[in-house]
Tab-separated table of C-alpha atoms in Angstrom:
chain	number	residue	atom	x	y	z
A	12	MET	CA	-79.943	102.594	146.207
A	13	LYS	CA	-76.417	100.736	144.643
A	14	THR	CA	-78.037	97.227	146.155
A	15	LYS	CA	-81.325	97.654	144.023
A	16	ASN	CA	-78.639	98.857	140.916
A	17	ILE	CA	-76.013	95.603	141.473
A	18	SER	CA	-79.568	93.525	141.208
A	19	LYS	CA	-80.524	94.825	137.871
A	20	ILE	CA	-78.027	95.182	135.990
A	21	LEU	CA	-77.023	91.487	137.532
A	22	MET	CA	-80.518	90.426	136.331
A	23	LEU	CA	-79.806	91.918	133.117
A	24	ILE	CA	-75.991	90.056	132.833
A	25	ILE	CA	-78.558	86.761	133.272
A	26	PHE	CA	-81.106	87.903	130.922
A	27	PHE	CA	-78.754	88.708	128.758
A	28	PHE	CA	-76.914	85.281	128.848
A	29	ILE	CA	-80.542	83.110	129.284
A	30	CYS	CA	-81.247	84.420	125.294
A	31	ILE	CA	-77.764	83.528	123.659
A	32	THR	CA	-77.797	79.648	125.498
A	33	PHE	CA	-81.837	80.100	123.892
A	34	ASN	CA	-80.233	80.930	120.590
A	35	THR	CA	-77.533	78.457	120.702
A	36	ILE	CA	-79.627	75.591	121.135
A	37	CYS	CA	-82.738	76.486	118.783
A	38	TYR	CA	-79.787	78.018	115.964
A	39	ALA	CA	-77.539	75.704	116.129
A	40	ASP	CA	-76.358	73.823	112.987
A	41	THR	CA	-77.875	70.391	112.194
A	42	ASP	CA	-75.622	68.794	109.025
A	43	VAL	CA	-72.183	69.981	107.575
A	44	ILE	CA	-70.769	69.376	104.019
A	45	ASN	CA	-66.936	68.796	105.232
A	46	ASP	CA	-66.692	68.304	100.713
A	47	TYR	CA	-68.328	69.218	98.301
A	48	THR	CA	-66.038	68.476	94.902
A	49	ILE	CA	-67.557	68.787	91.933
A	50	LYS	CA	-65.132	67.229	88.384
A	51	VAL	CA	-66.129	68.839	85.151
A	52	ASN	CA	-65.260	67.195	82.033
A	53	PRO	CA	-66.788	68.680	78.574
A	54	ARG	CA	-67.798	66.631	75.642
A	55	LYS	CA	-66.654	67.897	71.652
A	56	ASP	CA	-70.981	68.926	71.550
A	57	GLY	CA	-70.857	70.977	74.350
A	58	SER	CA	-72.028	68.921	76.911
A	59	LEU	CA	-70.476	68.404	80.533
A	60	ASP	CA	-69.740	65.292	82.246
A	61	ILE	CA	-69.855	65.960	85.872
A	62	ASN	CA	-69.232	63.950	88.846
A	63	TYR	CA	-70.537	64.894	92.551
A	64	HIS	CA	-68.245	63.928	95.877
A	65	ILE	CA	-69.964	65.212	98.233
A	66	GLU	CA	-68.433	64.608	102.596
A	67	TRP	CA	-72.163	65.271	105.108
A	68	GLU	CA	-71.983	65.144	108.338
A	69	VAL	CA	-74.720	65.004	110.224
A	70	LEU	CA	-73.902	67.079	113.535
A	71	ASP	CA	-77.942	66.949	115.142
A	72	SER	CA	-80.727	64.124	114.255
A	73	SER	CA	-82.500	64.321	117.299
A	74	SER	CA	-84.548	67.784	116.657
A	75	VAL	CA	-84.593	67.182	112.826
A	76	GLY	CA	-84.632	63.601	111.720
A	77	PRO	CA	-81.921	61.496	110.787
A	78	LEU	CA	-80.377	62.266	106.905
A	79	TYR	CA	-82.115	59.939	105.119
A	80	ASP	CA	-82.362	61.693	101.826
A	81	LEU	CA	-80.956	65.008	99.839
A	82	TYR	CA	-82.078	67.153	96.789
A	83	VAL	CA	-78.697	68.838	94.877
A	84	GLY	CA	-78.956	71.286	92.720
A	85	ILE	CA	-78.441	70.919	89.420
A	86	PRO	CA	-78.109	73.571	86.617
A	87	ASN	CA	-81.235	72.854	84.455
A	88	GLU	CA	-83.648	70.244	82.996
A	89	HIS	CA	-81.707	68.926	80.384
A	90	VAL	CA	-79.736	66.067	82.678
A	91	ASP	CA	-79.574	62.430	81.869
A	92	SER	CA	-77.284	59.078	82.699
A	93	ILE	CA	-77.475	60.239	86.255
A	94	VAL	CA	-75.484	57.277	87.593
A	95	GLY	CA	-75.097	56.603	91.754
A	96	LEU	CA	-71.748	55.629	92.398
A	97	SER	CA	-71.350	55.752	96.634
A	98	LYS	CA	-72.931	52.205	97.798
A	99	ASN	CA	-75.099	53.485	99.943
A	100	ILE	CA	-77.162	55.493	96.994
A	101	GLN	CA	-80.599	52.808	97.053
A	102	THR	CA	-82.227	55.603	94.368
A	103	ILE	CA	-81.204	58.207	92.303
A	104	GLY	CA	-83.373	60.225	89.732
A	105	TYR	CA	-84.012	64.005	88.003
A	106	SER	CA	-86.492	65.776	90.406
A	107	ASN	CA	-88.085	69.230	89.790
A	108	SER	CA	-89.049	70.316	92.850
A	109	SER	CA	-88.025	70.099	96.537
A	110	ASN	CA	-89.652	70.622	99.781
A	111	GLY	CA	-91.904	73.494	98.127
A	112	ARG	CA	-89.382	74.822	95.674
A	113	SER	CA	-89.613	74.301	92.376
A	114	GLY	CA	-86.219	73.972	90.030
A	115	ASP	CA	-84.231	71.516	89.261
A	116	TYR	CA	-82.317	68.983	90.867
A	117	VAL	CA	-81.497	65.436	91.594
A	118	HIS	CA	-82.936	63.619	94.554
A	119	ILE	CA	-80.775	60.612	95.711
A	120	LYS	CA	-82.704	58.340	98.636
A	121	PHE	CA	-80.386	56.197	100.910
A	122	ASN	CA	-80.231	53.152	101.780
A	123	LYS	CA	-79.791	53.752	105.138
A	124	GLN	CA	-80.026	56.652	107.874
A	125	TYR	CA	-77.392	58.691	108.933
A	126	HIS	CA	-77.691	59.471	112.844
A	127	THR	CA	-75.801	62.047	114.696
A	128	GLY	CA	-72.721	61.542	114.117
A	129	ASP	CA	-72.588	60.034	111.050
A	130	ILE	CA	-70.856	60.881	107.571
A	131	ALA	CA	-72.444	60.292	104.387
A	132	ILE	CA	-69.933	59.679	101.392
A	133	ILE	CA	-71.769	60.650	98.325
A	134	ASP	CA	-70.998	59.867	94.531
A	135	PHE	CA	-72.511	60.170	91.653
A	136	SER	CA	-72.488	61.554	88.177
A	137	LEU	CA	-74.682	62.423	85.279
A	138	HIS	CA	-74.822	64.382	81.463
A	139	GLN	CA	-75.720	68.074	81.323
A	140	SER	CA	-76.526	69.822	78.101
A	141	TYR	CA	-77.539	73.443	77.028
A	142	MET	CA	-74.731	74.761	79.657
A	143	TYR	CA	-72.578	77.148	77.189
A	144	THR	CA	-72.912	80.634	75.405
A	145	LEU	CA	-72.295	81.743	71.819
A	146	ASP	CA	-70.350	85.291	70.833
A	147	GLY	CA	-68.982	85.271	68.043
A	148	SER	CA	-66.164	82.582	67.758
A	149	LYS	CA	-66.058	82.292	71.905
A	150	CYS	CA	-68.078	79.366	73.312
A	151	SER	CA	-68.192	80.408	76.864
A	152	TYR	CA	-69.896	78.446	80.337
A	153	SER	CA	-70.835	79.850	83.847
A	154	PHE	CA	-71.070	77.111	85.565
A	155	THR	CA	-72.813	77.358	89.195
A	156	PRO	CA	-73.789	74.326	91.428
A	157	GLY	CA	-76.208	73.848	93.229
A	158	TYR	CA	-76.224	75.421	96.805
A	159	PHE	CA	-77.900	74.315	100.308
A	160	ASN	CA	-79.715	77.234	102.317
A	161	ASP	CA	-79.965	75.490	105.396
A	162	VAL	CA	-75.765	73.656	105.755
A	163	LYS	CA	-72.399	75.433	105.273
A	164	VAL	CA	-69.474	73.871	103.150
A	165	LYS	CA	-66.392	73.618	105.029
A	166	ASN	CA	-64.665	73.113	101.506
A	167	ALA	CA	-66.722	73.251	97.796
A	168	SER	CA	-64.451	72.576	94.477
A	169	ILE	CA	-65.087	72.722	91.178
A	170	LEU	CA	-62.174	70.672	89.531
A	171	TRP	CA	-63.174	72.149	85.262
A	172	ASN	CA	-60.794	69.881	82.304
A	173	SER	CA	-58.585	72.451	80.960
A	174	ASN	CA	-57.993	70.685	78.124
A	175	ASN	CA	-58.141	73.729	75.101
A	176	VAL	CA	-59.535	76.280	77.784
A	177	ILE	CA	-58.475	79.839	76.318
A	178	ASP	CA	-59.392	81.767	79.502
A	179	SER	CA	-61.005	81.234	82.706
A	180	THR	CA	-61.338	82.491	86.005
A	181	SER	CA	-59.380	80.479	88.002
A	182	LYS	CA	-55.886	80.844	86.881
A	183	LYS	CA	-54.646	77.663	90.184
A	184	GLN	CA	-54.643	74.322	88.098
A	185	ASP	CA	-54.331	70.782	89.520
A	186	ASP	CA	-53.625	67.372	86.874
A	187	GLY	CA	-55.126	68.875	83.967
A	188	TYR	CA	-57.877	70.860	85.747
A	189	TYR	CA	-58.421	74.685	86.504
A	190	VAL	CA	-59.694	74.689	89.920
A	191	TRP	CA	-62.111	76.996	92.145
A	192	LYS	CA	-62.467	76.321	95.956
A	193	LYS	CA	-64.207	78.525	98.541
A	194	THR	CA	-65.782	77.912	102.150
A	195	LEU	CA	-69.579	78.978	101.952
A	196	SER	CA	-71.504	79.615	104.146
A	197	LYS	CA	-75.188	79.022	104.289
A	198	GLY	CA	-77.231	79.958	100.701
A	199	ASP	CA	-73.400	81.274	99.953
A	200	LYS	CA	-72.245	80.040	95.629
A	201	ILE	CA	-69.484	78.677	94.061
A	202	THR	CA	-69.116	79.704	90.299
A	203	SER	CA	-66.466	79.072	87.580
A	204	GLU	CA	-66.604	80.753	84.228
A	205	VAL	CA	-64.330	79.966	81.329
A	206	ASP	CA	-64.047	80.133	77.689
A	207	TYR	CA	-63.370	78.105	74.081
A	208	TYR	CA	-62.944	78.799	70.882
A	209	GLN	CA	-65.964	77.557	68.761
A	210	THR	CA	-64.714	74.906	66.377
């Protein structure tokens, strides 16, 4: 009887470890974003000049293929002056769909493919309008950059020019910018909120 019980326990342990190993293999991350930094400079008309910096590391290109393009979510369709700043960007422009999902995106195509172990350094800028709300004499912004449902972000940062800001949800400043920092799990978001007096 004892031998039979020990055999059952051993079988359960083996099955348990097989399940863990299988899940680890099947659900292992294929990519990670080491840095996602967005710098915001408002214009006098209330529109925003926004610079994006992304450091995207490919962990496994064998299961899903190499990285050759990228969709980055943006707040709305009122965007212009989309400019690729890093040399690896072949084409860049606005798109209102990504993998069957509707929304507003910047679509980037690279001039090379990125395979396991490669890191893509991506820099681009754009001009974004219709971002603020008015309440009496107060002009307010709430800005949530595009997030990634399937990729973790080790370091996400928003830097917002502190000139003329009367209130902010971040009290940390660095070189003239309010700073928000966060590690993002898959699908997680980071939001900056600032207020101005209407002029």
